[in-house]
Coordinates of C-alpha atoms in Angstrom, one line a residue:
X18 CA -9.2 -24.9 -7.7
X19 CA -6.6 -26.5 -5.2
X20 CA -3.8 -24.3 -6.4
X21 CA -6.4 -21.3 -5.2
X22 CA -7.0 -23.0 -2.0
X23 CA -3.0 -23.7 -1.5
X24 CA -2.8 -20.2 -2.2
X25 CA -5.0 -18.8 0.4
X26 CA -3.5 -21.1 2.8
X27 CA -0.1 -19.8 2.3
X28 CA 1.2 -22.4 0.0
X29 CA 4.3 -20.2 -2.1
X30 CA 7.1 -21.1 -4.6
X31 CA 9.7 -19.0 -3.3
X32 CA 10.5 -17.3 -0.3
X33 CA 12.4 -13.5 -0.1
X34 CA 14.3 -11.9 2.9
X35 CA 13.1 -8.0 3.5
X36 CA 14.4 -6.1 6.2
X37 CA 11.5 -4.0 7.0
X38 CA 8.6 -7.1 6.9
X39 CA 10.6 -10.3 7.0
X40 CA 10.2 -13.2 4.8
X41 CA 7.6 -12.3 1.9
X42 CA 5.9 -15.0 0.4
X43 CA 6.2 -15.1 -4.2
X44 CA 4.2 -17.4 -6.1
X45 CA 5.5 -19.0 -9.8
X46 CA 4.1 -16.0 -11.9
X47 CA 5.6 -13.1 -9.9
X48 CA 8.8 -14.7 -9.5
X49 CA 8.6 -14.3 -13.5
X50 CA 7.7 -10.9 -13.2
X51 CA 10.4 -10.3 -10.6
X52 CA 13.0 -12.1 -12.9
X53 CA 12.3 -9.5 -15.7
X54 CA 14.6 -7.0 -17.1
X55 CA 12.2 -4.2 -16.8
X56 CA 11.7 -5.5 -13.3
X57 CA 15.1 -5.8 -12.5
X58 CA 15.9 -2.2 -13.6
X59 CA 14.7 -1.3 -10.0
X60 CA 17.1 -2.5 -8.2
X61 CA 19.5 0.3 -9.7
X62 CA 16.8 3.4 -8.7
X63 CA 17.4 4.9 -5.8
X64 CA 13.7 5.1 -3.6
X65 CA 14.5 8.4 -2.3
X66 CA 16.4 9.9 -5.3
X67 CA 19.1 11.1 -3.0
X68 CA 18.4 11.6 -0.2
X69 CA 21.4 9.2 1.3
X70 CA 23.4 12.4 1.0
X71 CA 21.5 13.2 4.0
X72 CA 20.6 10.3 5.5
X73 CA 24.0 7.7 4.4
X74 CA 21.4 4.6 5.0
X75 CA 18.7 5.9 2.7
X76 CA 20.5 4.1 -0.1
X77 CA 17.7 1.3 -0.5
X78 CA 15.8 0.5 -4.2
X79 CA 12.3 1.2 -5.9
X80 CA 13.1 -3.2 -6.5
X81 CA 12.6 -4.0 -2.9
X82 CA 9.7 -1.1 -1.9
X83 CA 7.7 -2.6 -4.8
X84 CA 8.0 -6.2 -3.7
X85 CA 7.0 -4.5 0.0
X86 CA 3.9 -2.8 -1.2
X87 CA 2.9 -6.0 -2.7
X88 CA 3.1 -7.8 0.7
X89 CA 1.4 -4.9 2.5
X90 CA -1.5 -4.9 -0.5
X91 CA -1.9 -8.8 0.4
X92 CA -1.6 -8.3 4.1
X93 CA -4.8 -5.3 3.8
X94 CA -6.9 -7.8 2.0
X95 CA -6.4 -10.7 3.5
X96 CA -7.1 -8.8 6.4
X97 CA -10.2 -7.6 5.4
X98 CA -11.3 -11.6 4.6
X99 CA -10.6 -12.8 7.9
X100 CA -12.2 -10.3 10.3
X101 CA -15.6 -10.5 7.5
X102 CA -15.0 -14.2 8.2
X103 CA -14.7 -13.7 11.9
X104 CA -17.4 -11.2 12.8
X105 CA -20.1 -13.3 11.2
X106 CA -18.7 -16.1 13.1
X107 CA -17.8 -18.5 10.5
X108 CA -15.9 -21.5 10.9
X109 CA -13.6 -23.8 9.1
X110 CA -16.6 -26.2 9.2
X111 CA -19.1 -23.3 7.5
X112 CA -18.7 -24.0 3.5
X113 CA -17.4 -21.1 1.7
X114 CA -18.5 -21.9 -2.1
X115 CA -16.0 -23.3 -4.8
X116 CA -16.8 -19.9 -6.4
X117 CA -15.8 -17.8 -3.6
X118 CA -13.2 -19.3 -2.7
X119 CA -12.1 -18.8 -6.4
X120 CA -13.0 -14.8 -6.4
X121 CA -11.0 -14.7 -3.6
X122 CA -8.2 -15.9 -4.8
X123 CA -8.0 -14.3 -8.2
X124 CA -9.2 -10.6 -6.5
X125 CA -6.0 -11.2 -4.1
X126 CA -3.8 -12.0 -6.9
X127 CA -4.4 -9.5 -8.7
X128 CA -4.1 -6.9 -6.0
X129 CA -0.7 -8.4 -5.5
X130 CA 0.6 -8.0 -9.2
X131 CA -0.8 -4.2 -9.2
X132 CA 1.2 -4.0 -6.2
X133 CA 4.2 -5.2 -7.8
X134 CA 3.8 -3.2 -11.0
X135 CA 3.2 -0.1 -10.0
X136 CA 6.3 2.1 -9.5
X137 CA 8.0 0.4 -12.7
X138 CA 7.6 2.9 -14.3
X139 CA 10.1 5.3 -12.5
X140 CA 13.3 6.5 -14.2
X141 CA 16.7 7.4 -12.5
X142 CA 16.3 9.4 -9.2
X143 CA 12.2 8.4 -9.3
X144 CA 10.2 11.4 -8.6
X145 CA 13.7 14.5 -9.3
X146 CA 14.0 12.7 -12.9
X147 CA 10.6 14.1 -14.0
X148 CA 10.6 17.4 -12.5
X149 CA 14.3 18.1 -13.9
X150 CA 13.5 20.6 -17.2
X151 CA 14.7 19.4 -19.8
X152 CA 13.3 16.2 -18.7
X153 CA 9.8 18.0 -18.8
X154 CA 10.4 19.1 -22.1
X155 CA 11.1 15.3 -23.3
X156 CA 8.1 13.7 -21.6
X157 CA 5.9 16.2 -23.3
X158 CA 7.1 16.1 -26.9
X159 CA 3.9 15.5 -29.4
X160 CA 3.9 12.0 -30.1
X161 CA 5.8 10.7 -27.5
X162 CA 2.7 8.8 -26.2
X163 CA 2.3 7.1 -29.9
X164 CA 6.0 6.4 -29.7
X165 CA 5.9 4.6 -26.6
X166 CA 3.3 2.4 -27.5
X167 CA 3.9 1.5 -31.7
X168 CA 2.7 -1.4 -32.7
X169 CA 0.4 -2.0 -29.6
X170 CA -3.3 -1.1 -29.0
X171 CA -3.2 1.0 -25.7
X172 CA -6.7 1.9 -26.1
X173 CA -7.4 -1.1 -23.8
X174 CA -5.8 0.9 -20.8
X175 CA -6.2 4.4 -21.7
X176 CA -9.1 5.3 -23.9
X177 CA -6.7 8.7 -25.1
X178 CA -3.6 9.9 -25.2
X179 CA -2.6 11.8 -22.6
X180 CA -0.8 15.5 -23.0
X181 CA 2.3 14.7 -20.9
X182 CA 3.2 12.3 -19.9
X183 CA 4.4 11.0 -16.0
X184 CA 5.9 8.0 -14.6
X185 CA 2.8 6.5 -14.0
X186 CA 2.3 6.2 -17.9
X187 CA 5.2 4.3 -18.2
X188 CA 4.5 1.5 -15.1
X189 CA 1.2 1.2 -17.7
X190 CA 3.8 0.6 -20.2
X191 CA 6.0 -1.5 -18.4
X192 CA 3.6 -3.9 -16.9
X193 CA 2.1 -4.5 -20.6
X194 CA 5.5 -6.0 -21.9
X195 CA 6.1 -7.6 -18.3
X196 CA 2.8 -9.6 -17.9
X197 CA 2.4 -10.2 -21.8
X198 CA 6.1 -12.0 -20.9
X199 CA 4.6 -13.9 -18.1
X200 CA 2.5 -17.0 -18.2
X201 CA -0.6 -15.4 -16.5
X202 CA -2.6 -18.1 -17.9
X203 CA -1.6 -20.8 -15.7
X204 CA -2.0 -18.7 -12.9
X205 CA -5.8 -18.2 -14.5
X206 CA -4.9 -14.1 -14.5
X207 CA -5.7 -11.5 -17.1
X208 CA -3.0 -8.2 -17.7
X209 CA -5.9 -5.8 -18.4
X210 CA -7.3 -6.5 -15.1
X211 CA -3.9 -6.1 -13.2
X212 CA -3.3 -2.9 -15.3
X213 CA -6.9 -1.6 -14.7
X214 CA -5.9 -0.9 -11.0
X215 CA -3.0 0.9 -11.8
X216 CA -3.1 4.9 -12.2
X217 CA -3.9 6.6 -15.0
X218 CA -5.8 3.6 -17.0
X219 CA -9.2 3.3 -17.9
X220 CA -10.1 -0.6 -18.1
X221 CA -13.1 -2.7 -18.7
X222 CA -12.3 -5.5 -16.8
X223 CA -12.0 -9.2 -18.2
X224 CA -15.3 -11.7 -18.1
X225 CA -13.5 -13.5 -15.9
X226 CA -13.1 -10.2 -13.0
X227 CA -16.8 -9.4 -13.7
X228 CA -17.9 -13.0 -12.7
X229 CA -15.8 -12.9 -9.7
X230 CA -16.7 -9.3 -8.6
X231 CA -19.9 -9.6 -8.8
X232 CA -19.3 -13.2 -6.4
X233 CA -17.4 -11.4 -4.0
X234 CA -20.0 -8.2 -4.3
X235 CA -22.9 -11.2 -3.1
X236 CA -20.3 -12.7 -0.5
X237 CA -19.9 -8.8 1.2
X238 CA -23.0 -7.1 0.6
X239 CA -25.9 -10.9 0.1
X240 CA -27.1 -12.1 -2.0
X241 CA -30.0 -10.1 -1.8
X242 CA -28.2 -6.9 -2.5
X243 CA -26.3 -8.4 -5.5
X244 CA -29.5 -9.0 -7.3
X245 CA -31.6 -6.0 -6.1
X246 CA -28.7 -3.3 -6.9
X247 CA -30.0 -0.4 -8.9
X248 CA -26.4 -0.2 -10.1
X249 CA -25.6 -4.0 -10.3
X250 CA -23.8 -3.8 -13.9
X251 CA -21.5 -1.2 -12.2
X252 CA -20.7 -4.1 -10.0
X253 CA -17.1 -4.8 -11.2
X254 CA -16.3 -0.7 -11.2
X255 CA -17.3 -1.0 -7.8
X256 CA -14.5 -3.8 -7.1
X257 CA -12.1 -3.0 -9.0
X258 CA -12.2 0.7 -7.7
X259 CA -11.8 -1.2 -3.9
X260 CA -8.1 -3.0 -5.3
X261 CA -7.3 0.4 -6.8
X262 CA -7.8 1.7 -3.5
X263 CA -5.3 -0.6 -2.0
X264 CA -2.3 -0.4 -4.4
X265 CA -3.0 3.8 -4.8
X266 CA -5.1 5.7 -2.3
X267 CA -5.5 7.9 0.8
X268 CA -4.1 4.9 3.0
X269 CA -2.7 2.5 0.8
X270 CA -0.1 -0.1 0.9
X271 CA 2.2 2.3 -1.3
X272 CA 2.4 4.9 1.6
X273 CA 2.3 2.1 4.6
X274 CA 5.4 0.6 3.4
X275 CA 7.4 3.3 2.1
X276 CA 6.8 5.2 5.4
X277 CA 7.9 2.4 7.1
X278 CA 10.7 1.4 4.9
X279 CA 12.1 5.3 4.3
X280 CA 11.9 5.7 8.2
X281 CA 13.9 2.5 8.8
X282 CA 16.5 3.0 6.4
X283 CA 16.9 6.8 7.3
X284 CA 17.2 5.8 10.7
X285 CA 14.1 7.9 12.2
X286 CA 11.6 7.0 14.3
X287 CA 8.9 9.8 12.8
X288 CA 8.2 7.3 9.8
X289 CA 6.4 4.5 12.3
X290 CA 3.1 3.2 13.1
X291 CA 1.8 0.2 13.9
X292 CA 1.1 -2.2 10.8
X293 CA -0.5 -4.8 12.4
X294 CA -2.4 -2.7 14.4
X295 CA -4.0 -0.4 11.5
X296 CA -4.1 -3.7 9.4
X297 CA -6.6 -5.4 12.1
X298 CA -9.3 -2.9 12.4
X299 CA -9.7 -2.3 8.5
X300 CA -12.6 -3.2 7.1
X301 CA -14.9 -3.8 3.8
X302 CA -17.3 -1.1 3.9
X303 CA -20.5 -1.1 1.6
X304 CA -23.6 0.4 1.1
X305 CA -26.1 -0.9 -1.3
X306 CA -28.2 1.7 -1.9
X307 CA -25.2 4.1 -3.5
X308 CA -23.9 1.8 -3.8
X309 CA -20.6 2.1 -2.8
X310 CA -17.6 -0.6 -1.9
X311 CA -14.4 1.1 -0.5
X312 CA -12.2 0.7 2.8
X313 CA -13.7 1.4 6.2
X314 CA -11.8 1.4 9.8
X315 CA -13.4 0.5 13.0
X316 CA -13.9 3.2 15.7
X317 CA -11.2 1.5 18.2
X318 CA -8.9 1.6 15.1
X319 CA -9.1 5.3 14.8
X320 CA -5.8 5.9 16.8
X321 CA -3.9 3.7 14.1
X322 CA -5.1 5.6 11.3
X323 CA -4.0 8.8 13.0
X324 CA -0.7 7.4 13.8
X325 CA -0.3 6.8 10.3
X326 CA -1.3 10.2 8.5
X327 CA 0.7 11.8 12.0
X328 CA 3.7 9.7 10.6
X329 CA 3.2 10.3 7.2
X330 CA 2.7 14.3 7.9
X331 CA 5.8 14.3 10.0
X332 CA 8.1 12.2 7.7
X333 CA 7.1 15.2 5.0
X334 CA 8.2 17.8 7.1
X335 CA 11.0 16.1 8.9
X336 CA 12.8 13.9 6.3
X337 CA 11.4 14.7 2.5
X338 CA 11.3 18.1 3.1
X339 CA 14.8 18.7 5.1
X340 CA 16.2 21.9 3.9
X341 CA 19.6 20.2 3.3
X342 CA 17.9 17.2 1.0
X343 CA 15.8 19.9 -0.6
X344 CA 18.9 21.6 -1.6
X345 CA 20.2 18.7 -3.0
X346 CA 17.2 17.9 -5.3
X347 CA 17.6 21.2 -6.8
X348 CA 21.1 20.7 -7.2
X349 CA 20.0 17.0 -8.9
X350 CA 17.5 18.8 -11.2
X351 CA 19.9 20.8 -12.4
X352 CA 22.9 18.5 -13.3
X353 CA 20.6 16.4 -15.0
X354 CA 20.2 19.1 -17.4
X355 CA 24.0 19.4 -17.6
X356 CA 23.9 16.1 -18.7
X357 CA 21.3 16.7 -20.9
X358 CA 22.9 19.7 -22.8
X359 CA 25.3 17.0 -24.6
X360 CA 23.9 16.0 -27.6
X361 CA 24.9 12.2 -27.1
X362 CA 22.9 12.2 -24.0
X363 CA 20.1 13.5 -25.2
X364 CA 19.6 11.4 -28.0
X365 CA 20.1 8.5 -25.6
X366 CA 17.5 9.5 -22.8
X367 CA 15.2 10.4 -25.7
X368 CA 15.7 6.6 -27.5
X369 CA 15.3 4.9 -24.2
X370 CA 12.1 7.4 -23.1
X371 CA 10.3 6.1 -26.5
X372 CA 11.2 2.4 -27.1
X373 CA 10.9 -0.1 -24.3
X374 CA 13.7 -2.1 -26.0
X375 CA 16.6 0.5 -24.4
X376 CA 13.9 1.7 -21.2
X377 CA 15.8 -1.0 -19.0
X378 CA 19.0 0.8 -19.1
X379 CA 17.6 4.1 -17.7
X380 CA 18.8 4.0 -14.1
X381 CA 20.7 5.6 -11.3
X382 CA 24.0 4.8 -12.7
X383 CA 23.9 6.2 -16.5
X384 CA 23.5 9.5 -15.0
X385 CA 26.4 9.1 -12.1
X386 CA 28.7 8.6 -14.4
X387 CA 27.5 11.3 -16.7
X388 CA 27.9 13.4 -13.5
X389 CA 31.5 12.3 -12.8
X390 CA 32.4 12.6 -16.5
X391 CA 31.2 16.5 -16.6
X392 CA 32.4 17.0 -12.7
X393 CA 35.9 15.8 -14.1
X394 CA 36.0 18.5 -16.7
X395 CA 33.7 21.1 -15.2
X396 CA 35.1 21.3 -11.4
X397 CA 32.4 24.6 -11.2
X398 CA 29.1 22.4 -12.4
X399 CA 26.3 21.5 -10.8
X400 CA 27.6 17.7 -11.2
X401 CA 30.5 18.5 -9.2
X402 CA 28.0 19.3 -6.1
X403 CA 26.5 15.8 -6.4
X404 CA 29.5 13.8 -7.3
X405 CA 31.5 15.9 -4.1
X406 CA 28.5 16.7 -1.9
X407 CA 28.9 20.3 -2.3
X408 CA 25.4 21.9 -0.6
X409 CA 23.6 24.8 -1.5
X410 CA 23.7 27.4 2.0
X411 CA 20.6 27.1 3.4
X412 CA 19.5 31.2 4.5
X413 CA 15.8 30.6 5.4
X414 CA 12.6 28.8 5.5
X415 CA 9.1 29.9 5.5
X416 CA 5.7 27.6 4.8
X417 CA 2.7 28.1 2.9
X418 CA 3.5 30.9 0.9
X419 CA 2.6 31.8 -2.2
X420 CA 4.5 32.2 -5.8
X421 CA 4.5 35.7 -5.6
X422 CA 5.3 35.6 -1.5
X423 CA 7.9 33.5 -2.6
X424 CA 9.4 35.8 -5.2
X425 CA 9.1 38.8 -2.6
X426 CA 10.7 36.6 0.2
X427 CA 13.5 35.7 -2.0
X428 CA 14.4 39.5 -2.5
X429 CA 13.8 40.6 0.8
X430 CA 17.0 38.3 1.6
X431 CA 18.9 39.2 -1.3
X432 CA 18.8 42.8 -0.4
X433 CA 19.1 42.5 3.3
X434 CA 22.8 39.9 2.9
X435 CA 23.4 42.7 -0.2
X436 CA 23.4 39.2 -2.5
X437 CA 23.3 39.3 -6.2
X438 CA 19.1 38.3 -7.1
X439 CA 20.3 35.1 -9.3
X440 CA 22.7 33.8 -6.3
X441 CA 19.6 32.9 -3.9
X442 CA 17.6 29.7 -4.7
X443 CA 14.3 28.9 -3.6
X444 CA 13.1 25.1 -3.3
X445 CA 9.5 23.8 -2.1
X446 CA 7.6 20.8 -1.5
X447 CA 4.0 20.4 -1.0
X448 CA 2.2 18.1 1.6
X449 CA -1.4 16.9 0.5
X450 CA -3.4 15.7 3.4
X451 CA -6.9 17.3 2.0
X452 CA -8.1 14.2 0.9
X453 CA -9.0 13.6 4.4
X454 CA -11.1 16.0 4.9
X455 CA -14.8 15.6 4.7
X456 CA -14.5 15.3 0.4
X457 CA -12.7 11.7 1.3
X458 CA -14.8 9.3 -0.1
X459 CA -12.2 6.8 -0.2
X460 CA -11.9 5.2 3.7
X461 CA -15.2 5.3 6.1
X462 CA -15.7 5.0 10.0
X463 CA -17.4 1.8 10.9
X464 CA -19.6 2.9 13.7
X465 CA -21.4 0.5 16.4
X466 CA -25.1 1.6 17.1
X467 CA -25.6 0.2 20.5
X468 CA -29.3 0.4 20.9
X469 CA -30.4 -0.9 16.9
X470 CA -27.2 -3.5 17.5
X471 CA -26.6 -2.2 14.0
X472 CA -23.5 -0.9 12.4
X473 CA -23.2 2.1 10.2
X474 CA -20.4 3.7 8.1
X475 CA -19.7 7.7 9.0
X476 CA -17.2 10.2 7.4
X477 CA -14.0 10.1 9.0
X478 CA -14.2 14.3 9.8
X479 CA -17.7 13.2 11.6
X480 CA -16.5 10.6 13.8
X481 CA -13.2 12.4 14.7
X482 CA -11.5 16.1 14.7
X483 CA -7.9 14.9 14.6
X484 CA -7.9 14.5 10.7
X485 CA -9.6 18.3 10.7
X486 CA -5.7 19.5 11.8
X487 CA -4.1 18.4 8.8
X488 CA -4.4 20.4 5.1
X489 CA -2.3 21.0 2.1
X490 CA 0.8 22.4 3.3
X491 CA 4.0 23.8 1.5
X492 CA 7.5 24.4 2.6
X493 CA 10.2 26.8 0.7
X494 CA 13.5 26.9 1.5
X495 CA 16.0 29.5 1.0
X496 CA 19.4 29.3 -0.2
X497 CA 22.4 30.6 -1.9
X498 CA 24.2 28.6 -4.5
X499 CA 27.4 27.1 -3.7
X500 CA 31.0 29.1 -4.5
X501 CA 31.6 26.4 -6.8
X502 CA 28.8 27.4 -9.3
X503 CA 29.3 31.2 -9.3
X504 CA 30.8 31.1 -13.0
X505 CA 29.0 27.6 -14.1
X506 CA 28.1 29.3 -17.0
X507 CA 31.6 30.3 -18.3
X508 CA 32.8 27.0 -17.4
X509 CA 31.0 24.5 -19.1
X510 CA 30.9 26.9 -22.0
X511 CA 34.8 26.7 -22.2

């Protein structure tokens, strides 16, 4: 029990520099998780795939944005604690219970591990590797699932096997062998409950989470409503849905810190909002008679939560989804298939996609040197664009059209610059802000009722019509290939 209390104090083992949130705080067990090959991996994938082609100081790791979302997932909670704590007035002198104080702890630890865990699953480039064909074609082999877990029972996180599989399968995967490596038990932790707020798992929760969710369910809600619940065995779904919230929802700390870290290291200002200031006016929301546990933001705090999904919204259209960055993500997709069509590498990407013995050596730089290697021979590849920052001429860009508006845009400009059909590329990205709208059921408005002196929790779209402006969006850019790939196919055929 004192190593929780020295915990919640701010008692750590190790301290670690970030320049986006300063010193960040790591305890014994997540330096061991930190300190783990399939940890480690990170730090040689690129965040933003490429996109320091466009932005040189974009060059920053998936390593150090995971350790960030894990301070920001602490930060949200902890936050959450002390303005419970402070609203109903309670001082140092009011006794918090051994066994709060113990639910507490463990719920916070446990954010911070999912936190940690869960973008270790992304290959080279992060999001472009998946979305690369050939790529596609590998992740969705029959049996690849099976493959990646031999010898282990993944039942316990996902109750079946999944058609294709994404990156977020893999951070499943990864965080298995990284916590079974990791002396959770001194640290009283359990891996399936870390893994069961991860995406894509299905988890029923450790005795040990149940006892404490339904502890911290009494310490939010009363005791009263703990016991009188018509749903109280749904109790620890109810909690453990809350941490998933934090690590992967609408406003999470995923999206606060990479916002914040992508904007700082691209050198924008479009990517900030004010942390502290969105941090202080969140809230636990409940209601008992659902029930329901999930996020909730005061009213004054409204204008923080639109700064954030105005950031977020403009770092999509300003920075992700810059037509020259764009351009080179098709161009990425592409020479990753170059790569690909050598047998050798195939074989190897395959091996290292279906045993997590060789997954560690999947990075960045296996695939720049494949570039280099096929640039060297091939000066009209694909590769040779990366390796020599050769863009793809950007002709036009429209947004929110669809496939077939795309496919009639794309001729219209074709015939009117008398092009050749195959020599204009198309490349779109899509914005999704819907969760927002009044079908959010993830984040709630805290509302003051003057006259009852009550408080009551109202859907964002009811208390505010700013979030009303913002829906799915998509934006397509148009382009012609580069002179350098107008006889790719004869050349790397040679």
């Amino acid at each position: 029990m004192r190593r929780a209390v020295n915990d919640l104090l701010g008692a750590y083992d190790k301290l670690i520099m970030d320049p986006v949130h300063g010193g960040i705080p790591l305890y014994r067990h997540e330096i061991q998780v930190i300190d783990h090959p399939l940890f480690q991996r990170l730090r040689n994938i690129c965040q933003n795939d490429i996109l320091s082609l466009v932005f040189p100081g974009a060059t920053h790791s998936r390593f150090l944005h995971s350790i960030g979302v894990m301070h920001v997932g602490t930060r949200m909670f902890r936050s959450m604690i002390d303005a419970y704590l402070r609203e109903r007035q309670l001082s140092e002198q009011t006794d918090l219970s051994l066994s709060q104080l113990d639910a507490i702890d463990y719920l916070a630890k446990t954010i911070r591990l999912g936190c940690l865990l869960h973008d270790s699953g992304h290959s080279s480039f992060s999001h472009q590797f998946t979305q690369a064909r050939q790529i596609r074609e590998l992740m969705s082999r029959p049996g690849r699932f099976r493959d990646l877990w031999r010898g282990v029972d993944y039942s316990v996180y996902h109750p079946e096997e999944p058609d294709e599989l994404e990156h977020e399968h893999y951070s499943v995967r990864v965080a298995h062998d990284v916590l079974c490596a990791v002396d959770l038990e001194s640290a009283g932790l359990h891996a399936r409950d870390v893994i069961g707020i991860m995406e894509t798992t299905d988890v029923r929760p450790s005795e040990t989470f149940c006892r404490h969710a339904r502890t911290f369910w009494a310490f939010i809600a009363g005791e009263d409503a703990a016991a009188g619940s018509p749903l109280s065995d749904n109790i620890p779904g109810l909690v453990m849905d809350l941490l998933s919230s934090i690590v992967s929802g609408e406003i999470d700390a995923d999206r606060a810190d990479y916002m914040l870290r992508d904007g700082f290291h691209s050198s924008v200002t479009i990517g900030g909002f004010n942390l502290d200031h969105l941090l202080s006016n969140l809230r636990f929301g409940w209601d008992v008679s659902e029930p329901w546990l999930g996020l909730a933001i005061t009213q004054k705090g409204l204008g923080a939560l639109e700064d954030f999904v105005y950031s977020r919204h403009q770092m999509y259209r300003k920075v992700y989804a810059h037509k020259t960055a764009l351009g080179f993500d098709w161009l990425l997709r592409e020479a990753i298939n170059e790569v690909l069509d050598d047998p050798d590498n195939f074989e190897w990407v395959d091996t290292c996609l279906s045993d997590m013995s060789y997954f560690a050596e999947l990075t960045d730089n296996f695939f720049w040197e494949a570039f280099r290697k096929v640039a060297r021979r091939h000066p009209k590849s694909f590769s040779f664009c990366i390796v020599n920052r050769v863009k793809l001429n950007h002709l036009d860009t429209r947004e929110d059209l669809s496939a077939r508006g795309i496919e009639r845009h794309s001729a219209w400009l074709a015939k009117e610059l008398a092009l050749n059909p195959v020599q204009v590329v198309t490349c779109s990205m899509r914005a999704r802000f819907s969760n927002i709208q009044d079908n959010f059921n993830g984040i709630k408005v805290l509302v003051r009722e003057p006259i009852h002196r009550s408080r009551s929790l109202k859907k964002i779209t009811d208390v505010s019509a700013f979030f009303s402006k913002f829906s799915d969006g998509t934006i397509t850019h148009f382009y012609t290939r580069p002179d350098v790939t107008t006889g790719i196919q004869d050349s790397l055929t040679e």
